[in-house]
Amino acid sequence: MANSKYEYVKSFEVEDEVMLPNLIIVRIYGYNFRRLSEDHEFEKPNDEQAFNLMNSCAAAMLEEYPDIVFSYGFNDEYSFVLKKTTQFYQRRASKIVSITVSFFSSIYAMKWKEFFPLKEMRCPPFFHGRVICCASMEVLQAYLAWRQDACHINNQYNTCFWMLVESGKTEREAQDILKGTQKQDKNELLFKQFGINYKNLPEMFRQGSCVLRKKAEDIVKYNESGNPIKRLRRKAIVVHSNNIASRSFWDEHPSLLNELGQFGEGIGRVKPEYVKSFQFENKLMPSTWIVVRIDGCHFHRFSEVHEFEKPNDEQALNLMNSCAVAMLEEFVDIVFSYGVSDEYSFVLKKTTQFCHRRASDMVSLIVSFFSSMYVRKWKDFFPQKELKYPPSFDGRAVCYPSSEILRDYLAWRQVDCHINNQYNTCFWMLVKSGKTKSEAQDTLKGTQAREKNELLIQQFGINYHMLPAMFRQGSSVFRKKEGKTAMDKGGDPVERSQVKVIVDHCNIIETRFWDEHPSILDENPFSSIQTDSATVFS
Ligand code: GTP
Ligand code: MG
């Protein structure tokens, strides 16, 4: 298809391939899970069902992505280790982290009812994620020891803390009692004051959970006499171990030895420089516009399975737009977004400190929020259609140094929308009129925009310019100041301004749009005006 003059903006995208022989770990952790656990009254300090839900999502990840060979999690976090030789998404860090976090968020939202049948999900779960590179098996071993130690320390502290609170202490008093205590002191406190032997608490709470693949018998079907026919299959299973970073644990599982390699003898204290590298995260360049572009993974298949209308399914597009609106309502630093088909670009203001400008935190949080919302809102837009499997989105963050280049980026996406939509409209009209797909392709080969418009008019009586603006121009979501008349205390009318998030289908290539909405790319828009979360769809 034709290139537009805006394509140069692609050169601002940066490569982030994790080079071999580094091992890749994706660490996913809940964002503001405290709110999620309080809103849904999770048991303290550990909610077994919430842990089972996390484990079930981790098992689904191993079923979905064959390159993940091992995972370990506790509380609201999970780490996924990819096989040594993986070529998953060409080893591109932002793709890997965004797709996995997105899938995890979608599946968490989808499985919620299975684990909490009596609890309505009030707010969707969000996760951050980042890729951690391990230069050797020794570093992987240190990473796992570090995470399992964190599980142990957290759980022991939380068990003591909540026992003290339950026994009548205030949260402050409980904190003061535990300040400076060692592991041994906490075990004694539990035993002496509450008769609890810490070692007898459930393994899942003390040790965390591992998910790996093991050969197991599976019933594939039943024969004529009703007897089960079993086959050996590699299935994702949950196991617990008190030392996942030990050679003996690793040696017990051939899949880990084959796909990753062998561990050395047990390690002692994890080297601080390793911990520093596990926590390191790149920051995006300051004073630049940041665009996070997300794109549905394999939406070609997703739209077939869910029987979306071709070439444009109005409800599917409205669902995408509604998720984008929710995004602007949740994250004030997103000043504009533009969406078409299965993609959405979110523009963050130049001065944003969102996620401390850490690229993978930002991208993963945005795809996670979008994916959870998509699952949650599905029924609102498709009340008659079941969501058959979790959708996932990949994402990337790109910095643009000036407003002009940012506008060229958005123009590039809108030109792409136009080119694709015109082609797809012609293609599907030809197919619907009886042509095969390859005949339709041949008919359209080498045609220019004008010829396609003529084809539509002459053969099908369709004036392309009269098609819905959402299909031709995509959707822009932004905040708009609106005046409204309210009554003051004395009953006199007063003019009030409020800011609303709106969806529009306008031409964003022309400068006129930006001149009419100067606040969008303003450094400090609407600073003195109250924000109203109400949404107007125009
Ligand atoms: P990756 O993004 O590379 O994973 O592949 P993809 O299958 O998602 O393709 P891509 O993102 O390039 O294009 C999006 C695809 O989603 C389109 O080719 C369509 O097949 C499908 N799609 C998006 N919106 C609609 C819609 O409104 N109706 C229908 N029928 N399909 C749609
Ligand atoms: Mg896609």
Coordinates of N, CA, C and O in Angstrom, one line a residue, residues 41-185:
E41 N -12.9 -7.2 49.7 CA -12.8 -7.8 51.1 C -12.1 -9.1 51.0 O -12.5 -10.2 51.5
F42 N -10.9 -9.1 50.5 CA -10.0 -10.3 50.5 C -9.6 -10.6 52.0 O -9.5 -9.6 52.8
E43 N -9.5 -11.9 52.3 CA -9.1 -12.2 53.7 C -7.7 -11.8 54.0 O -6.8 -11.8 53.1
K44 N -7.4 -11.4 55.2 CA -6.1 -10.9 55.6 C -5.4 -12.0 56.5 O -6.1 -12.5 57.4
P45 N -4.1 -12.2 56.4 CA -3.2 -11.6 55.4 C -3.2 -12.3 54.1 O -2.7 -11.7 53.1
N46 N -3.8 -13.5 54.0 CA -3.8 -14.2 52.7 C -5.2 -14.6 52.4 O -5.9 -15.3 53.2
D47 N -5.6 -14.4 51.2 CA -6.9 -14.9 50.7 C -6.6 -16.1 49.8 O -6.1 -15.9 48.7
E48 N -7.0 -17.2 50.2 CA -6.7 -18.4 49.5 C -7.2 -18.4 48.0 O -6.6 -18.8 47.1
Q49 N -8.5 -17.9 47.9 CA -9.1 -17.9 46.6 C -8.4 -16.9 45.7 O -8.2 -17.2 44.5
A50 N -8.0 -15.8 46.2 CA -7.2 -14.8 45.4 C -5.9 -15.4 44.9 O -5.5 -15.2 43.8
F51 N -5.3 -16.2 45.8 CA -4.0 -16.9 45.4 C -4.3 -17.9 44.3 O -3.6 -18.1 43.3
N52 N -5.4 -18.7 44.5 CA -5.7 -19.7 43.5 C -6.0 -19.1 42.2 O -5.7 -19.7 41.1
L53 N -6.7 -17.9 42.2 CA -7.0 -17.2 40.9 C -5.6 -16.8 40.3 O -5.5 -17.0 39.0
M54 N -4.7 -16.3 41.0 CA -3.4 -15.9 40.4 C -2.7 -17.2 39.9 O -2.2 -17.1 38.7
N55 N -2.8 -18.3 40.6 CA -2.1 -19.5 40.1 C -2.8 -20.0 38.8 O -2.1 -20.5 37.9
S56 N -4.1 -19.9 38.8 CA -4.8 -20.4 37.6 C -4.5 -19.5 36.4 O -4.4 -20.0 35.3
C57 N -4.3 -18.2 36.6 CA -3.9 -17.3 35.5 C -2.5 -17.7 35.1 O -2.2 -17.7 33.8
A58 N -1.6 -18.0 36.0 CA -0.2 -18.4 35.6 C -0.3 -19.7 34.8 O 0.5 -19.8 33.8
A59 N -1.1 -20.6 35.2 CA -1.2 -21.9 34.5 C -1.7 -21.6 33.1 O -1.2 -22.2 32.1
A60 N -2.7 -20.7 33.0 CA -3.2 -20.3 31.6 C -2.1 -19.7 30.8 O -2.1 -19.9 29.5
M61 N -1.2 -19.0 31.4 CA -0.1 -18.4 30.6 C 0.8 -19.5 30.1 O 1.2 -19.4 28.9
L62 N 1.1 -20.5 30.9 CA 1.9 -21.6 30.4 C 1.2 -22.3 29.2 O 1.9 -22.9 28.3
E63 N -0.1 -22.5 29.3 CA -0.8 -23.2 28.3 C -0.8 -22.3 27.0 O -0.8 -22.9 25.9
E64 N -0.9 -21.0 27.1 CA -1.0 -20.1 26.0 C 0.4 -19.9 25.3 O 0.5 -19.9 24.1
Y65 N 1.4 -19.8 26.1 CA 2.7 -19.4 25.6 C 3.7 -20.6 25.8 O 4.3 -20.7 26.9
P66 N 4.0 -21.4 24.8 CA 4.8 -22.6 25.1 C 6.3 -22.2 25.5 O 7.0 -23.0 26.1
D67 N 6.7 -20.9 25.2 CA 8.0 -20.5 25.5 C 8.2 -20.2 27.0 O 9.4 -20.1 27.4
I68 N 7.1 -20.1 27.7 CA 7.3 -19.9 29.2 C 7.5 -21.3 29.8 O 6.6 -22.2 29.6
V69 N 8.6 -21.5 30.5 CA 8.8 -22.9 31.0 C 8.7 -23.0 32.5 O 8.5 -24.0 33.0
F70 N 8.7 -21.8 33.2 CA 8.6 -21.9 34.6 C 8.1 -20.6 35.1 O 8.3 -19.5 34.5
S71 N 7.3 -20.6 36.2 CA 6.8 -19.4 36.8 C 6.7 -19.5 38.3 O 6.5 -20.6 38.8
Y72 N 6.9 -18.4 39.0 CA 6.9 -18.4 40.4 C 6.1 -17.2 40.9 O 6.4 -16.1 40.4
G73 N 5.2 -17.4 41.8 CA 4.4 -16.2 42.3 C 4.0 -16.3 43.7 O 3.9 -17.3 44.3
F74 N 3.7 -15.1 44.3 CA 3.1 -15.0 45.6 C 2.4 -13.6 45.7 O 2.7 -12.8 44.8
N75 N 1.4 -13.5 46.6 CA 0.6 -12.3 46.7 C 0.1 -11.8 45.3 O -0.5 -12.6 44.6
D76 N 0.5 -10.6 44.9 CA 0.0 -10.1 43.7 C 1.1 -10.1 42.6 O 1.0 -9.3 41.6
E77 N 2.1 -10.9 42.7 CA 3.1 -10.9 41.7 C 3.4 -12.3 41.1 O 3.1 -13.3 41.8
Y78 N 3.9 -12.3 39.9 CA 4.3 -13.6 39.3 C 5.5 -13.3 38.3 O 5.5 -12.3 37.7
S79 N 6.4 -14.2 38.4 CA 7.6 -14.1 37.4 C 7.5 -15.3 36.5 O 7.3 -16.4 36.9
F80 N 7.7 -15.0 35.2 CA 7.7 -16.0 34.1 C 9.1 -16.1 33.5 O 9.6 -15.1 33.0
V81 N 9.6 -17.3 33.4 CA 10.9 -17.5 32.9 C 10.7 -18.2 31.5 O 10.1 -19.2 31.4
L82 N 11.3 -17.5 30.5 CA 11.2 -18.1 29.1 C 12.4 -19.0 28.8 O 13.5 -18.8 29.4
K83 N 12.2 -19.9 27.9 CA 13.2 -20.9 27.6 C 14.5 -20.2 27.1 O 14.3 -19.1 26.4
K84 N 15.6 -20.8 27.3 CA 16.9 -20.2 26.9 C 17.0 -19.6 25.5 O 17.4 -18.5 25.3
T85 N 16.5 -20.4 24.6 CA 16.6 -20.1 23.2 C 15.4 -19.4 22.6 O 15.2 -19.3 21.4
T86 N 14.6 -18.9 23.4 CA 13.3 -18.3 22.9 C 13.5 -17.2 21.8 O 14.4 -16.4 21.9
Q87 N 12.6 -17.3 20.9 CA 12.5 -16.2 19.9 C 11.1 -15.5 19.9 O 10.7 -14.9 19.0
F88 N 10.5 -15.7 21.1 CA 9.2 -15.1 21.3 C 9.2 -13.6 21.0 O 10.0 -12.8 21.5
Y89 N 8.4 -13.2 20.0 CA 8.3 -11.8 19.5 C 9.8 -11.2 19.3 O 10.1 -10.1 19.7
Q90 N 10.6 -12.0 18.6 CA 12.0 -11.6 18.3 C 12.7 -11.1 19.5 O 13.6 -10.2 19.4
R91 N 12.3 -11.6 20.7 CA 13.0 -11.2 21.9 C 12.9 -9.7 22.2 O 13.7 -9.1 22.9
R92 N 11.8 -9.0 21.6 CA 11.7 -7.6 21.9 C 11.0 -7.4 23.2 O 9.8 -7.8 23.4
A93 N 11.7 -6.6 24.1 CA 11.2 -6.5 25.5 C 9.8 -5.9 25.6 O 9.0 -6.5 26.4
S94 N 9.6 -4.8 24.9 CA 8.3 -4.2 25.2 C 7.1 -5.0 24.7 O 6.1 -5.1 25.3
K95 N 7.4 -5.7 23.5 CA 6.3 -6.6 23.0 C 6.1 -7.7 24.0 O 4.9 -8.1 24.3
I96 N 7.1 -8.4 24.5 CA 7.0 -9.5 25.4 C 6.3 -9.1 26.7 O 5.3 -9.8 27.1
V97 N 6.7 -8.0 27.3 CA 6.1 -7.6 28.5 C 4.6 -7.2 28.3 O 3.8 -7.6 29.1
S98 N 4.4 -6.5 27.3 CA 3.0 -6.0 27.1 C 2.0 -7.1 26.8 O 0.9 -7.1 27.4
I99 N 2.4 -8.0 25.9 CA 1.5 -9.1 25.6 C 1.2 -10.0 26.8 O 0.1 -10.3 27.0
T100 N 2.3 -10.3 27.5 CA 2.0 -11.2 28.7 C 1.2 -10.5 29.8 O 0.3 -11.1 30.3
V101 N 1.5 -9.2 30.0 CA 0.7 -8.5 31.1 C -0.7 -8.4 30.6 O -1.7 -8.6 31.4
S102 N -0.9 -8.1 29.3 CA -2.2 -7.9 28.8 C -3.0 -9.2 28.9 O -4.2 -9.2 29.4
F103 N -2.4 -10.3 28.5 CA -3.1 -11.6 28.6 C -3.5 -12.0 30.1 O -4.6 -12.4 30.4
F104 N -2.5 -11.7 30.9 CA -2.7 -12.0 32.4 C -3.9 -11.2 32.9 O -4.7 -11.7 33.6
S105 N -3.9 -9.9 32.5 CA -5.0 -9.1 33.0 C -6.4 -9.5 32.5 O -7.4 -9.5 33.2
S106 N -6.4 -9.9 31.2 CA -7.7 -10.3 30.6 C -8.2 -11.6 31.3 O -9.3 -11.7 31.6
I107 N -7.2 -12.5 31.4 CA -7.6 -13.8 32.0 C -8.1 -13.7 33.4 O -9.0 -14.4 33.9
Y108 N -7.4 -12.8 34.1 CA -7.8 -12.5 35.5 C -9.2 -12.0 35.6 O -10.0 -12.5 36.4
A109 N -9.5 -11.1 34.7 CA -10.9 -10.6 34.7 C -11.9 -11.6 34.3 O -13.0 -11.7 34.8
M110 N -11.5 -12.5 33.3 CA -12.4 -13.5 32.8 C -12.7 -14.6 33.9 O -13.7 -15.2 34.0
K111 N -11.6 -15.0 34.6 CA -11.7 -16.1 35.6 C -12.3 -15.7 36.9 O -12.5 -16.5 37.8
W112 N -12.5 -14.4 37.1 CA -12.9 -13.9 38.4 C -14.1 -14.6 39.0 O -14.1 -15.1 40.1
K113 N -15.1 -14.8 38.1 CA -16.4 -15.4 38.6 C -16.2 -16.8 39.0 O -16.9 -17.3 39.9
E114 N -15.3 -17.5 38.4 CA -15.0 -18.9 38.8 C -14.5 -19.0 40.2 O -14.8 -19.9 40.9
F115 N -13.7 -18.0 40.6 CA -13.1 -18.1 42.0 C -13.9 -17.3 43.0 O -13.8 -17.6 44.2
F116 N -14.6 -16.3 42.5 CA -15.4 -15.5 43.5 C -16.9 -15.4 42.9 O -17.3 -14.3 42.5
P117 N -17.6 -16.5 42.9 CA -18.9 -16.5 42.3 C -19.9 -15.5 43.0 O -20.8 -15.1 42.4
L118 N -19.6 -15.2 44.2 CA -20.6 -14.4 45.0 C -20.1 -12.9 45.0 O -20.8 -12.1 45.6
K119 N -19.0 -12.6 44.5 CA -18.5 -11.2 44.6 C -18.4 -10.6 43.2 O -17.8 -11.1 42.3
E120 N -19.2 -9.5 43.1 CA -19.1 -8.8 41.8 C -17.8 -8.1 41.7 O -17.3 -7.5 42.7
M121 N -17.2 -8.1 40.5 CA -15.9 -7.4 40.4 C -16.2 -5.9 40.3 O -16.8 -5.4 39.4
R122 N -15.7 -5.1 41.3 CA -16.1 -3.7 41.4 C -15.1 -2.9 40.6 O -15.5 -1.9 40.0
C123 N -13.8 -3.2 40.7 CA -12.9 -2.4 39.9 C -12.0 -3.4 39.2 O -11.7 -4.5 39.8
P124 N -11.6 -3.1 38.0 CA -10.8 -4.1 37.3 C -9.3 -4.2 37.9 O -8.8 -3.3 38.4
P125 N -8.7 -5.4 37.7 CA -7.3 -5.6 38.2 C -6.4 -5.0 37.2 O -6.6 -5.1 36.0
F126 N -5.3 -4.3 37.7 CA -4.3 -3.9 36.7 C -2.9 -4.4 37.2 O -2.7 -4.5 38.4
F127 N -2.1 -4.6 36.3 CA -0.8 -5.1 36.6 C 0.3 -4.3 35.8 O 0.0 -3.8 34.7
H128 N 1.4 -4.2 36.5 CA 2.6 -3.7 35.8 C 3.4 -4.9 35.4 O 3.2 -6.0 35.9
G129 N 4.4 -4.6 34.6 CA 5.4 -5.7 34.3 C 6.7 -5.1 33.8 O 6.8 -4.0 33.4
R130 N 7.7 -5.9 33.9 CA 9.0 -5.6 33.3 C 9.8 -6.8 33.0 O 9.5 -7.9 33.5
V131 N 10.7 -6.6 32.0 CA 11.6 -7.7 31.6 C 12.8 -7.6 32.5 O 13.4 -6.6 32.6
I132 N 13.3 -8.8 33.0 CA 14.5 -8.8 33.7 C 15.5 -9.8 32.9 O 15.0 -10.9 32.6
C133 N 16.7 -9.3 32.6 CA 17.6 -10.2 31.9 C 18.6 -10.9 32.8 O 19.1 -10.2 33.7
C134 N 18.8 -12.1 32.6 CA 19.7 -12.9 33.5 C 20.8 -13.4 32.6 O 20.6 -14.1 31.6
A135 N 22.0 -12.9 32.9 CA 23.2 -13.2 32.0 C 23.6 -14.7 32.2 O 24.3 -15.2 31.3
S136 N 23.2 -15.4 33.2 CA 23.6 -16.8 33.4 C 22.6 -17.5 34.3 O 21.8 -16.8 35.0
M137 N 22.8 -18.8 34.5 CA 21.9 -19.5 35.4 C 22.1 -19.1 36.8 O 21.2 -19.2 37.6
E138 N 23.3 -18.7 37.1 CA 23.6 -18.2 38.5 C 22.7 -17.0 38.8 O 22.2 -16.9 39.9
V139 N 22.6 -16.1 37.8 CA 21.8 -14.9 38.1 C 20.3 -15.3 38.2 O 19.6 -14.8 39.1
L140 N 19.9 -16.3 37.4 CA 18.5 -16.7 37.5 C 18.2 -17.3 38.9 O 17.2 -17.0 39.5
Q141 N 19.2 -18.1 39.3 CA 19.1 -18.8 40.6 C 19.0 -17.7 41.7 O 18.1 -17.7 42.6
A142 N 19.8 -16.6 41.6 CA 19.8 -15.5 42.6 C 18.4 -14.8 42.5 O 17.9 -14.5 43.6
Y143 N 17.9 -14.6 41.3 CA 16.6 -13.9 41.2 C 15.5 -14.7 41.9 O 14.7 -14.1 42.7
L144 N 15.5 -16.0 41.7 CA 14.4 -16.8 42.3 C 14.6 -16.9 43.9 O 13.6 -16.8 44.6
A145 N 15.9 -16.9 44.3 CA 16.1 -16.9 45.8 C 15.6 -15.6 46.3 O 15.0 -15.5 47.4
W146 N 15.9 -14.5 45.6 CA 15.5 -13.1 46.0 C 13.9 -13.0 46.2 O 13.4 -12.6 47.1
R147 N 13.2 -13.6 45.1 CA 11.8 -13.5 45.2 C 11.2 -14.4 46.3 O 10.2 -14.0 47.0
Q148 N 11.8 -15.6 46.4 CA 11.2 -16.5 47.5 C 11.5 -15.9 48.8 O 10.7 -16.1 49.8
D149 N 12.6 -15.3 49.0 CA 12.9 -14.7 50.3 C 11.9 -13.5 50.6 O 11.4 -13.4 51.7
A150 N 11.6 -12.8 49.5 CA 10.6 -11.7 49.7 C 9.3 -12.2 50.1 O 8.6 -11.7 51.0
C151 N 8.9 -13.4 49.5 CA 7.6 -14.0 49.9 C 7.6 -14.4 51.4 O 6.7 -14.1 52.1
H152 N 8.7 -15.0 51.8 CA 8.8 -15.4 53.2 C 8.8 -14.3 54.2 O 8.0 -14.2 55.1
I153 N 9.6 -13.2 53.9 CA 9.6 -12.1 54.8 C 8.3 -11.4 54.8 O 7.8 -11.1 55.9
N154 N 7.6 -11.2 53.7 CA 6.3 -10.6 53.7 C 5.3 -11.3 54.4 O 4.5 -10.8 55.2
N155 N 5.3 -12.6 54.2 CA 4.2 -13.4 54.8 C 4.4 -13.5 56.3 O 3.4 -13.5 57.0
Q156 N 5.6 -13.7 56.7 CA 5.8 -13.8 58.2 C 5.4 -12.4 58.8 O 4.7 -12.4 59.9
Y157 N 5.8 -11.3 58.2 CA 5.4 -10.0 58.8 C 3.9 -9.9 58.8 O 3.3 -9.5 59.8
N158 N 3.3 -10.1 57.7 CA 1.9 -9.9 57.6 C 1.1 -10.8 58.5 O 0.0 -10.4 59.1
T159 N 1.5 -12.1 58.7 CA 0.8 -13.0 59.6 C 0.9 -12.4 61.0 O -0.1 -12.4 61.7
C160 N 2.1 -12.0 61.4 CA 2.2 -11.4 62.8 C 1.3 -10.1 62.9 O 0.6 -9.9 63.8
F161 N 1.4 -9.3 61.9 CA 0.7 -8.0 61.9 C -0.8 -8.2 62.1 O -1.4 -7.6 63.0
W162 N -1.4 -9.0 61.3 CA -2.8 -9.2 61.3 C -3.3 -10.0 62.5 O -4.4 -9.7 63.0
M163 N -2.4 -10.8 63.1 CA -2.8 -11.5 64.3 C -2.8 -10.5 65.4 O -3.7 -10.5 66.3
L164 N -1.8 -9.6 65.5 CA -1.8 -8.5 66.5 C -3.0 -7.6 66.4 O -3.7 -7.3 67.4
V165 N -3.4 -7.2 65.1 CA -4.5 -6.4 64.9 C -5.8 -7.1 65.3 O -6.7 -6.5 66.0
E166 N -5.9 -8.4 65.0 CA -7.1 -9.1 65.4 C -7.3 -9.2 66.9 O -8.3 -9.3 67.4
S167 N -6.1 -9.3 67.5 CA -6.1 -9.4 69.0 C -6.4 -8.1 69.7 O -6.4 -8.0 70.9
G168 N -6.6 -7.0 69.0 CA -7.1 -5.8 69.6 C -6.1 -4.6 69.4 O -6.4 -3.5 69.8
K169 N -4.9 -4.9 68.9 CA -3.9 -3.8 68.8 C -4.3 -2.9 67.6 O -5.0 -3.4 66.6
T170 N -3.9 -1.6 67.6 CA -4.2 -0.8 66.5 C -3.1 -1.1 65.4 O -2.1 -1.7 65.8
E171 N -3.3 -0.7 64.2 CA -2.3 -1.0 63.1 C -1.0 -0.3 63.5 O 0.1 -0.9 63.3
R172 N -1.0 0.8 64.1 CA 0.2 1.6 64.5 C 0.9 0.8 65.6 O 2.1 0.6 65.5
E173 N 0.2 0.3 66.6 CA 0.8 -0.5 67.7 C 1.4 -1.8 67.1 O 2.6 -2.1 67.5
A174 N 0.7 -2.4 66.2 CA 1.3 -3.7 65.6 C 2.6 -3.4 64.9 O 3.6 -4.1 65.1
Q175 N 2.6 -2.3 64.2 CA 3.8 -1.9 63.5 C 5.0 -1.7 64.4 O 6.1 -2.1 64.2
D176 N 4.7 -0.9 65.5 CA 5.7 -0.6 66.5 C 6.3 -1.9 67.1 O 7.5 -2.1 67.3
I177 N 5.4 -2.9 67.4 CA 5.8 -4.1 68.1 C 6.8 -4.9 67.1 O 7.8 -5.5 67.5
L178 N 6.5 -4.8 65.8 CA 7.3 -5.6 64.9 C 8.5 -4.9 64.4 O 9.4 -5.6 63.8
K179 N 8.6 -3.7 64.7 CA 9.8 -2.9 64.2 C 11.1 -3.5 64.7 O 11.3 -3.8 65.9
G180 N 12.0 -3.8 63.8 CA 13.3 -4.3 64.1 C 13.4 -5.8 64.5 O 14.4 -6.3 64.9
T181 N 12.2 -6.5 64.5 CA 12.3 -7.9 64.9 C 12.9 -8.8 63.8 O 12.8 -8.5 62.6
Q182 N 13.5 -9.8 64.2 CA 14.1 -10.8 63.3 C 13.1 -11.9 63.0 O 12.1 -12.0 63.7
K183 N 13.5 -12.8 62.1 CA 12.6 -13.9 61.7 C 12.3 -14.8 63.0 O 11.1 -15.1 63.2
Q184 N 13.3 -15.0 63.8 CA 13.2 -15.9 65.0 C 12.2 -15.2 65.9 O 11.3 -15.9 66.5
D185 N 12.3 -13.9 66.1 CA 11.5 -13.2 67.1 C 10.0 -13.3 66.6 O 9.1 -13.5 67.4

